[in-house]
GROMACS .gro file of C-alpha atoms in nm:
model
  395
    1UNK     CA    1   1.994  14.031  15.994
    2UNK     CA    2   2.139  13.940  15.671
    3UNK     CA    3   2.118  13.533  15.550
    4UNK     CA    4   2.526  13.512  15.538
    5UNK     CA    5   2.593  13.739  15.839
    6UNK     CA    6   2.798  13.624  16.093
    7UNK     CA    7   2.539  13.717  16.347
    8UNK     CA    8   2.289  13.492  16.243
    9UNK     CA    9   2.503  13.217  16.191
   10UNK     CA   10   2.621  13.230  16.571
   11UNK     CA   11   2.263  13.287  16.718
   12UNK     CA   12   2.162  13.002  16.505
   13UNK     CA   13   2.427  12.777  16.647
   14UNK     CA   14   2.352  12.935  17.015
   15UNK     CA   15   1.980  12.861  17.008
   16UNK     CA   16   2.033  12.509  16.835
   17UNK     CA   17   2.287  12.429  17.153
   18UNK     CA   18   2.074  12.573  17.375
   19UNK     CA   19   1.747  12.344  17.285
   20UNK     CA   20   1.962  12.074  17.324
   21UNK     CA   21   2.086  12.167  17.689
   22UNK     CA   22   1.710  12.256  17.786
   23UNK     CA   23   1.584  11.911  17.697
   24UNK     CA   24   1.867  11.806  17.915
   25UNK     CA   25   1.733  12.034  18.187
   26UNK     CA   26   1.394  11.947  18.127
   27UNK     CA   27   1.398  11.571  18.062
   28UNK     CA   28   1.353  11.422  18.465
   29UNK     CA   29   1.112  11.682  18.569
   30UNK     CA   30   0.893  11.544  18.231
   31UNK     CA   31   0.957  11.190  18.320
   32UNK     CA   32   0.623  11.083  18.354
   33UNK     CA   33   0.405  10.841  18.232
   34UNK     CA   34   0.102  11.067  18.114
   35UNK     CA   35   0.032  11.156  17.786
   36UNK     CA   36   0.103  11.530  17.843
   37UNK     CA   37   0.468  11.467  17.982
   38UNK     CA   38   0.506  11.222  17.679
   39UNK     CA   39   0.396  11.470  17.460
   40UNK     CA   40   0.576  11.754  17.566
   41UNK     CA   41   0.923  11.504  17.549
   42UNK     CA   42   0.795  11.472  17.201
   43UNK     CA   43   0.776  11.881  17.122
   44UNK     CA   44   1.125  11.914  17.255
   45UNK     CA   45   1.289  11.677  17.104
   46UNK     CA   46   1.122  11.787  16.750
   47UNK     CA   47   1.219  12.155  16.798
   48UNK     CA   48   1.565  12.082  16.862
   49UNK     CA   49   1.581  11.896  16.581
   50UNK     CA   50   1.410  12.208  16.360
   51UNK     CA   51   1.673  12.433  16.539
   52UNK     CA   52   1.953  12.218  16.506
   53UNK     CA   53   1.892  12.133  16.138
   54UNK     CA   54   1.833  12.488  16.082
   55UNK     CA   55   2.181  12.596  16.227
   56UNK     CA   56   2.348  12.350  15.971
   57UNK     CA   57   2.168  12.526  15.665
   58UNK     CA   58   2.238  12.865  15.755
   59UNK     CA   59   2.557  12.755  15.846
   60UNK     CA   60   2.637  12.581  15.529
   61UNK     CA   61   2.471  12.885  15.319
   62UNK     CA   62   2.700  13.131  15.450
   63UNK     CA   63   3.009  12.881  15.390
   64UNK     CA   64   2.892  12.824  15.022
   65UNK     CA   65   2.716  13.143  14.924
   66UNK     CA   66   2.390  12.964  14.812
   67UNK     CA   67   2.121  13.236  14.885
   68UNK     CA   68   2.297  13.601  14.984
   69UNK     CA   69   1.933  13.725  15.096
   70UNK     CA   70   1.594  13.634  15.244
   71UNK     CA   71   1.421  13.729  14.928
   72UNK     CA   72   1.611  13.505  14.731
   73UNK     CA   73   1.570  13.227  14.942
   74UNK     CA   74   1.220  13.232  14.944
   75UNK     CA   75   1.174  13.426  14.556
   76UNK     CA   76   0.874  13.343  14.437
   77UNK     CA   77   0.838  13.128  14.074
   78UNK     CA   78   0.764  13.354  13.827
   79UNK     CA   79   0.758  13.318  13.459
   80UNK     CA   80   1.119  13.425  13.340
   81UNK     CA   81   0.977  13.609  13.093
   82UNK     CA   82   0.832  13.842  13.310
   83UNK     CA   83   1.098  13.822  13.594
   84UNK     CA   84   1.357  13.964  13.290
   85UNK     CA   85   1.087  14.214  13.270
   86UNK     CA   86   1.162  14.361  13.604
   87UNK     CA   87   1.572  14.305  13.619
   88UNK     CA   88   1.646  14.596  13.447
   89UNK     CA   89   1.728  14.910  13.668
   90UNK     CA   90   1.641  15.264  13.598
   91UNK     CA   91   1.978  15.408  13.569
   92UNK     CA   92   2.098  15.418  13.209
   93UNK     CA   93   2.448  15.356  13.289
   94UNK     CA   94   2.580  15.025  13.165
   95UNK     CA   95   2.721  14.969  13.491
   96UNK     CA   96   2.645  15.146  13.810
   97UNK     CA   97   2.928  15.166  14.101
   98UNK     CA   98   2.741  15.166  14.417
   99UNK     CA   99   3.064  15.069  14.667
  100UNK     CA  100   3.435  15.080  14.647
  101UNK     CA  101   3.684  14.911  14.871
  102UNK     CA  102   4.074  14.965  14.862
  103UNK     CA  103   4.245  14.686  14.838
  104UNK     CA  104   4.081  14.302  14.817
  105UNK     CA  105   4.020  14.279  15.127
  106UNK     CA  106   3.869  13.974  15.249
  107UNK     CA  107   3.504  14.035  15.371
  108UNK     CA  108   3.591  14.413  15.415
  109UNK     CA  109   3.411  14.569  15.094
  110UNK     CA  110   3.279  14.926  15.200
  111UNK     CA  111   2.991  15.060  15.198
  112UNK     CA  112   3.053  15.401  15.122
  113UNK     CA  113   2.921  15.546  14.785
  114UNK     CA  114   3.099  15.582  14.481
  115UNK     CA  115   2.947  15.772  14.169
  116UNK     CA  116   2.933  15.569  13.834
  117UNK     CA  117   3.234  15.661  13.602
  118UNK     CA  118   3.055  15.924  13.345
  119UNK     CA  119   3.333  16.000  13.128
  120UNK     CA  120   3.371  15.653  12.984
  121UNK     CA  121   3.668  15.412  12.993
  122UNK     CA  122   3.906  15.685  13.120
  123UNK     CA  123   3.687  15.825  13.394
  124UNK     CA  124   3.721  15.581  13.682
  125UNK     CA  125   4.090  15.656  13.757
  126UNK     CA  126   3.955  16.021  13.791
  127UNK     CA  127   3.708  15.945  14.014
  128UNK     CA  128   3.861  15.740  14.276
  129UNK     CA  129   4.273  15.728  14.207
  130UNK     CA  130   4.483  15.771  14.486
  131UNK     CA  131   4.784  15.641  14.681
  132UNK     CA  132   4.568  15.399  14.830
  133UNK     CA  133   4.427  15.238  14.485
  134UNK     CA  134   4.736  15.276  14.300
  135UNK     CA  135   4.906  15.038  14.588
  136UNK     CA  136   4.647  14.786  14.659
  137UNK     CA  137   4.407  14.818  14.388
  138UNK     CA  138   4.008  14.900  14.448
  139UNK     CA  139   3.752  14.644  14.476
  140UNK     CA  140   3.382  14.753  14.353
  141UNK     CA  141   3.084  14.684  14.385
  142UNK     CA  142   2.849  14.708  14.084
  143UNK     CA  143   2.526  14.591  13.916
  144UNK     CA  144   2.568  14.559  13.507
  145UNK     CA  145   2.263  14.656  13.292
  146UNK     CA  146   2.215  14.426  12.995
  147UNK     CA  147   2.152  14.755  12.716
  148UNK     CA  148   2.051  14.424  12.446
  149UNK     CA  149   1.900  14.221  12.717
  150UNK     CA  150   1.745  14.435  12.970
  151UNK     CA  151   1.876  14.197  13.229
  152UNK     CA  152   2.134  14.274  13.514
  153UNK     CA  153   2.340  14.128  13.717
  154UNK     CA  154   2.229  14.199  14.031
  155UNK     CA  155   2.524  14.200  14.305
  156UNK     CA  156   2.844  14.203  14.108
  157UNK     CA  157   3.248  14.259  14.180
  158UNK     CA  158   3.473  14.444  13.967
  159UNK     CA  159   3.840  14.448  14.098
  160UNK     CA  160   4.103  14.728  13.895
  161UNK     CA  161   4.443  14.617  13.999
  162UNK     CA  162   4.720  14.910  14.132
  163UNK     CA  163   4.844  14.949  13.782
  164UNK     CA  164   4.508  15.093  13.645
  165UNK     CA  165   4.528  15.376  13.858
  166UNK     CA  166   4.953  15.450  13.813
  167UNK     CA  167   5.072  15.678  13.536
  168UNK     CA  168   5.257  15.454  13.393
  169UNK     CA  169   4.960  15.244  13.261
  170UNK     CA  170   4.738  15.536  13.209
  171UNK     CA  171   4.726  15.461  12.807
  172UNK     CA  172   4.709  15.086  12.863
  173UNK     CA  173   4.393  14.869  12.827
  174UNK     CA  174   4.381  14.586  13.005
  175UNK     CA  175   4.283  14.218  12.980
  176UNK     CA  176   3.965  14.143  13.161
  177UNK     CA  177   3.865  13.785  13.340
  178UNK     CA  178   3.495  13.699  13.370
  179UNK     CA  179   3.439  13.465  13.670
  180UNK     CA  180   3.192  13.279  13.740
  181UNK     CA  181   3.011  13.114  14.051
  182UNK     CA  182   2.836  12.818  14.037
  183UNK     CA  183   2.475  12.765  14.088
  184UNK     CA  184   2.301  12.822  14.315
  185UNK     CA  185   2.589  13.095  14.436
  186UNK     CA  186   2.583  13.466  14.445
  187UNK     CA  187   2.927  13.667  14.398
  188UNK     CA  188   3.020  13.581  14.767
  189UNK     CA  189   3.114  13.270  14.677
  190UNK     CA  190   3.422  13.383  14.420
  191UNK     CA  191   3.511  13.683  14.702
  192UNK     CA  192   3.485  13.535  15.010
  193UNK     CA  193   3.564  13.125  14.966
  194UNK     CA  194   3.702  13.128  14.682
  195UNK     CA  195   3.936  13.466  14.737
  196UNK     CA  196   3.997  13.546  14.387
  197UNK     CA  197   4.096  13.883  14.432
  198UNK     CA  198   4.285  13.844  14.710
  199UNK     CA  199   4.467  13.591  14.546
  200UNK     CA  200   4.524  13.787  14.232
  201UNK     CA  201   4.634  14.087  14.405
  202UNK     CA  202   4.930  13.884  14.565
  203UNK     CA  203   4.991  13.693  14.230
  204UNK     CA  204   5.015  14.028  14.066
  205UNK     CA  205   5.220  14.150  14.364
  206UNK     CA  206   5.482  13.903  14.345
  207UNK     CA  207   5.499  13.885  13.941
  208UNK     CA  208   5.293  13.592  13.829
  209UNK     CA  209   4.994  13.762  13.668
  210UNK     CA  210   4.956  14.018  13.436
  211UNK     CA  211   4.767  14.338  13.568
  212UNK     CA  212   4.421  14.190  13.495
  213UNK     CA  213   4.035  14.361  13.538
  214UNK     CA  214   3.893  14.049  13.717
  215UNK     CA  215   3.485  14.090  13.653
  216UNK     CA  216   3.268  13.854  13.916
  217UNK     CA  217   2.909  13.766  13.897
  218UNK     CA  218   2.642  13.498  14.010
  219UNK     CA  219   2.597  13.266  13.706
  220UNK     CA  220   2.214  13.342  13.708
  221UNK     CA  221   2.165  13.711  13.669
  222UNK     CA  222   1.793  13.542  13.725
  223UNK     CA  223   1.767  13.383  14.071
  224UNK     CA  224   1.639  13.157  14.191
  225UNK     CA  225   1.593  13.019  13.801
  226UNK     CA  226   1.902  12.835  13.722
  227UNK     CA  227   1.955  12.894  13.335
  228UNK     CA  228   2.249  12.713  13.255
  229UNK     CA  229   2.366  13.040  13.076
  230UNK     CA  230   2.145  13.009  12.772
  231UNK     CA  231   1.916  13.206  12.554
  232UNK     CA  232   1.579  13.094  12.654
  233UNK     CA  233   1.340  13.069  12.353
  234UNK     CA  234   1.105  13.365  12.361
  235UNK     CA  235   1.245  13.399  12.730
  236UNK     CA  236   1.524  13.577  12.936
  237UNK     CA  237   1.855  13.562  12.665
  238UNK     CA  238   2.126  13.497  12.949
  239UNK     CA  239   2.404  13.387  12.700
  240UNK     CA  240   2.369  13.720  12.538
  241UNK     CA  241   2.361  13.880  12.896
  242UNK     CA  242   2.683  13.742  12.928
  243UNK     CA  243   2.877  13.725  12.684
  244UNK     CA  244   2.747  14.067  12.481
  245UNK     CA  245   2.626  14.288  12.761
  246UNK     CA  246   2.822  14.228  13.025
  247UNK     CA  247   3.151  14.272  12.782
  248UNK     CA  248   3.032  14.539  12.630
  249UNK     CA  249   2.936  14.721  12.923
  250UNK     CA  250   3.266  14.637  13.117
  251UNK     CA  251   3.419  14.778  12.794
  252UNK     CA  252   3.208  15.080  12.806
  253UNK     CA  253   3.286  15.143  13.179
  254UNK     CA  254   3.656  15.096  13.209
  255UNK     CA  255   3.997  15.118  13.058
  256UNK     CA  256   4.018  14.763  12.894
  257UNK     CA  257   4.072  14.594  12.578
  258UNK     CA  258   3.847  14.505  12.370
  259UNK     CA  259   3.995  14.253  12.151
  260UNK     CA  260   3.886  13.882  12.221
  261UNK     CA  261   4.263  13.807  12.274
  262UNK     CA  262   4.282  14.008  12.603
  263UNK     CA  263   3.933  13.825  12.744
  264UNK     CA  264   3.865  13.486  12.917
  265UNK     CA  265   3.648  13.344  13.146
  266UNK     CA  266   3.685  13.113  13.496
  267UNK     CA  267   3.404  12.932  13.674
  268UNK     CA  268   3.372  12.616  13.921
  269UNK     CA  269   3.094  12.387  13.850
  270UNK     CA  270   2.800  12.502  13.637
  271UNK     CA  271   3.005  12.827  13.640
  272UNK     CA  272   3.267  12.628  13.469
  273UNK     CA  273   2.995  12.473  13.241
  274UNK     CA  274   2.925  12.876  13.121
  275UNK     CA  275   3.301  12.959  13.127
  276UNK     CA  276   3.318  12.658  12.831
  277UNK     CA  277   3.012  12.688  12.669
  278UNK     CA  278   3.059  13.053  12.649
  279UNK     CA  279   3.437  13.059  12.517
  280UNK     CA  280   3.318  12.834  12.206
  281UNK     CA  281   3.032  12.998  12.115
  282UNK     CA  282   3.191  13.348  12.122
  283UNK     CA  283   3.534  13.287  12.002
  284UNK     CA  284   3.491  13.697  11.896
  285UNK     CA  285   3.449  13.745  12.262
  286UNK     CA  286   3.713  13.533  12.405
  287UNK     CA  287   4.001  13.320  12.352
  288UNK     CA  288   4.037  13.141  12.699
  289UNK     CA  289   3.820  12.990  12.943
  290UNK     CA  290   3.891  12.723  13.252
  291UNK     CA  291   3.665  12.527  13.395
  292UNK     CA  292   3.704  12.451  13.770
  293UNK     CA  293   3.522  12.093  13.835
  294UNK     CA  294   3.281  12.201  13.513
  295UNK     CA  295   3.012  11.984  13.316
  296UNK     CA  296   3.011  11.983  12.938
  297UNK     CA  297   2.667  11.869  12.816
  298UNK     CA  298   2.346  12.044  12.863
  299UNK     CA  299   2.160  12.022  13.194
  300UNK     CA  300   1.805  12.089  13.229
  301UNK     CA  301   1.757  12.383  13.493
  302UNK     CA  302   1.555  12.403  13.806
  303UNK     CA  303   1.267  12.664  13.854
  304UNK     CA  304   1.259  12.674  13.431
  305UNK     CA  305   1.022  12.435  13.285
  306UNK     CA  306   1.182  12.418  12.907
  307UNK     CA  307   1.519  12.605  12.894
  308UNK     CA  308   1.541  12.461  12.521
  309UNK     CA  309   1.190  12.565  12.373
  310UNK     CA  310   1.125  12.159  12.319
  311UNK     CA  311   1.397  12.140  12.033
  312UNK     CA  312   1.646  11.868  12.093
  313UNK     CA  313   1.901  12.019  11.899
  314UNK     CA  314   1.895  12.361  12.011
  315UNK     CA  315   1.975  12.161  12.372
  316UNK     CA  316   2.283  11.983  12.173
  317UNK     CA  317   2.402  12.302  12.040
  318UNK     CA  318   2.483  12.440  12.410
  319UNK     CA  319   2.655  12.144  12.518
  320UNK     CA  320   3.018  12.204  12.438
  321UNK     CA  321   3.156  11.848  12.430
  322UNK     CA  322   2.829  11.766  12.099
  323UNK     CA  323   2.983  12.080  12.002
  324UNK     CA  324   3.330  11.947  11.933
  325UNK     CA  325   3.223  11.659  11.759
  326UNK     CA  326   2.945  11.764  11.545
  327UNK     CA  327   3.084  12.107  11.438
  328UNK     CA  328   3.385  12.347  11.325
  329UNK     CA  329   3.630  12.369  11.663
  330UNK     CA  330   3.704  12.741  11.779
  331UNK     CA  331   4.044  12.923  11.820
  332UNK     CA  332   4.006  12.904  12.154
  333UNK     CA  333   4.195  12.807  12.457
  334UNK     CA  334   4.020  12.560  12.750
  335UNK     CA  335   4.145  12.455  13.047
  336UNK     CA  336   3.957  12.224  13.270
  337UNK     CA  337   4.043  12.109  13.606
  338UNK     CA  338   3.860  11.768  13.837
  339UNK     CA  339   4.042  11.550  14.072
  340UNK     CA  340   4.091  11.178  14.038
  341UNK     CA  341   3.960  11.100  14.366
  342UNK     CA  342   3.617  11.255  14.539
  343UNK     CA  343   3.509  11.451  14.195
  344UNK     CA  344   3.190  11.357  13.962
  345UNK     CA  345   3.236  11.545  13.681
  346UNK     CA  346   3.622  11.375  13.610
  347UNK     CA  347   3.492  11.178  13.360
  348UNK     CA  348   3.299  11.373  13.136
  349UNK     CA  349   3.616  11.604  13.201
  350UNK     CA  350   3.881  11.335  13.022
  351UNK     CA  351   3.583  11.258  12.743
  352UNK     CA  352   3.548  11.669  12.659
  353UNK     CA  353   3.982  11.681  12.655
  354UNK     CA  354   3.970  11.422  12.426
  355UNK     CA  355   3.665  11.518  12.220
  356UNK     CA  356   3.914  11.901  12.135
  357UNK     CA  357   4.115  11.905  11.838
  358UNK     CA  358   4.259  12.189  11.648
  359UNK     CA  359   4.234  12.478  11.610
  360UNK     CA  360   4.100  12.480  11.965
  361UNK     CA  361   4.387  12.384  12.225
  362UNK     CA  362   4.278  12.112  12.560
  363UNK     CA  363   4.482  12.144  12.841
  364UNK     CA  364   4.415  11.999  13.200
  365UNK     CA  365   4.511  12.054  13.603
  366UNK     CA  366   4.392  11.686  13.753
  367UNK     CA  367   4.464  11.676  14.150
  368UNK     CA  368   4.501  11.299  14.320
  369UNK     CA  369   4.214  11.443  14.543
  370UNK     CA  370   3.975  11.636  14.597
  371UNK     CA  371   3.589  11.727  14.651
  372UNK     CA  372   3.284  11.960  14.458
  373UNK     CA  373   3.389  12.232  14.710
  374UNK     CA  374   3.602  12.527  14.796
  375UNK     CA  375   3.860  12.401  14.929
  376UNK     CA  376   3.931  12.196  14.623
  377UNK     CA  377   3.883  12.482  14.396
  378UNK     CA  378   4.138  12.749  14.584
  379UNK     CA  379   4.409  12.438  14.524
  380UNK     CA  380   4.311  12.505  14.136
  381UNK     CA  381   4.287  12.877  14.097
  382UNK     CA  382   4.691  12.997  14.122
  383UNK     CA  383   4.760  12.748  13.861
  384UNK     CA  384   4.463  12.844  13.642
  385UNK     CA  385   4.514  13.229  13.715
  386UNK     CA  386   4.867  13.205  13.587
  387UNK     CA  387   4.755  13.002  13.277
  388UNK     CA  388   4.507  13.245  13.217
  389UNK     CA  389   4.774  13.535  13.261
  390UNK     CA  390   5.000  13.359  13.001
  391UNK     CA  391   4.736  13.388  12.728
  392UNK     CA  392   4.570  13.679  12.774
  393UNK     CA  393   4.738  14.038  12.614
  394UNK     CA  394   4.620  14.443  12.734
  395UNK     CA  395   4.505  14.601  12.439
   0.00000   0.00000   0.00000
């Protein structure tokens, strides 16, 4: 029974209701005054607690996507060194397809096998084209090998929209869209809550996007280290992970451009931290990012004891707003979203808009209100998908 299933959710919530209702049962026939009845009112009422508690977590894990397995929720500290040791698969495929689903269907991604593309950026429209695809689009399911890095990503989402599989587009290469989750998060969080392909397809449907490859993994190809997307010091290199390998190999893999000008990046919280951070320090890589509720200075992870190998300034040098006023800006394009009401991070958000000056370009979507949550974030991302759209071009 998987951590986010909707089975264990419910029995969760069942057993949590039914302690409650047996310590209503139980409560007159224990009413007496001996230690043993006062003790076993005690038990009870402490194991409903446990169960009810419990229900909430599991309950607000599946909502936000914190932990998508057992073994992630309990993963044991290692040294990242030697957990990057272990991430990299045996396949020597930059990125192995492992599911497909037609169409971005909410919660509906099959499980039925689909071989890697072998021929290369044309291949995939080979491979699994079809009326259904070149209507709605195939979602996949894929883990990206880092070929500098030896990380991967673990549990990933590539969505191809209809026109990648039509005739019409067959010489085109399109833009591609890194997203981000936040941390902790695994991709269910950008699929699921957050809907992004869903809400791209109909976007794209009704003439508002571009046809766009939207890449989406965790923000920690690493968890449950959080590395605030950086290149540990004689550690794992997760900044190269993402902003090399997982380009490269997305490049590699499928019919898409390979220009910076057809590439940007989206992420909520510290995914919108990376989506910054990464934009300005690979300007060669991409030339738009937004940042959904994002942070802009550098944070000091959990589960890593020294993500900046003791130097002070290598930790300035990955925080984007010190970036902006200590060195060169980049030709790049940011947009960063917060509310003005119920949000923490909207005022570092109006000090990094007004720390950007030319040749990079600031732009902002502030709501009246709104929360570090979901909800909030699905209010933001038609707005910043259609930015995003404007300034990306296929190759």
């Amino acid at each position: 029974m998987g951590l986010t299933s909707g089975t264990l959710i419910v029995t969760a919530i069942v057993v949590a209701a039914a302690s409650m209702a047996a310590i209503v049962w139980a409560w007159p026939r224990l009413a007496g005054q001996q230690l043993t009845h006062l003790a076993v009112r005690l038990g009870l009422i402490a194991v409903s607690q446990v169960l009810v508690i419990s229900a909430f977590l599991i309950w607000l894990n599946g909502y936000f996507s914190f932990y998508a397995s057992w073994s992630q929720l309990f993963g044991v500290r290692a040294a990242p060194r030697a957990v990057a040791a272990r991430q990299a698969p045996q396949s020597r495929k930059p990125v192995t397809i492992y599911a497909s689903q037609p169409g971005p269907l909410l919660g509906q991604r099959g499980p039925a096998p689909l071989a890697a593309p072998a021929g290369g950026a044309g291949a995939l429209p080979r491979n699994g084209s079809g009326p259904g695809a070149a209507v709605t689009g195939k979602l996949l399911q894929v883990t990206i090998r880092g070929e500098r890095t030896g990380l991967n990503s673990g549990p990933a989402d590539v969505y191809l929209p209809p026109q990648y599989f039509q005739p019409a587009y067959q010489r085109v290469r399109f833009p591609v869209v890194l997203a981000l989750t936040g941390y902790p998060g695994m991709v269910g969080g950008i699929v699921n809550r957050l809907q992004l392909p869903e809400v791209a397809a109909r976007l794209l449907a009704a003439h508002q996007i571009k046809p766009t490859v939207f890449v989406m993994l965790g923000v920690s190809p690493l968890m449950p280290l959080d590395t605030e997307c950086t290149d540990i010091p004689a550690g794992p290199q997760v900044e190269s992970f993402l902003a090399q390998d997982v380009t490269h190999a997305i490049q590699q893999s499928f019919r898409v451009t390979a220009s910076p000008a057809g590439w940007g990046t989206i992420g909520y919280s510290t995914g919108g931290y990376c989506a910054a951070k990464l934009a300005m320090m690979y300007p060669d890589r991409f030339s738009a990012a937004v940042s959904m509720a994002g942070y802009y200075q550098a944070l000091r992870g959990q589960y890593v004891p020294d993500l900046w190998g003791g130097s002070i300034g290598y930790k300035l040098e990955n925080s984007p707003i010190w970036r902006l006023e200590h060195l060169p800006a980049p030709p790049v394009s940011i947009l960063v979203t917060s509310s003005r009401v119920g949000e923490g991070s909207l005022r570092g958000t109006l000090a990094f808009l007004k720390a950007i000056h030319p040749p990079m370009r600031g732009y902002s979507l502030i709501i009246p209100q709104g929360g570090h949550n979901f909800h909030t974030w699905s209010r933001e991302l038609v707005p910043s998908l259609e930015w995003l759209s404007r300034r990306l071009t296929a190759g």
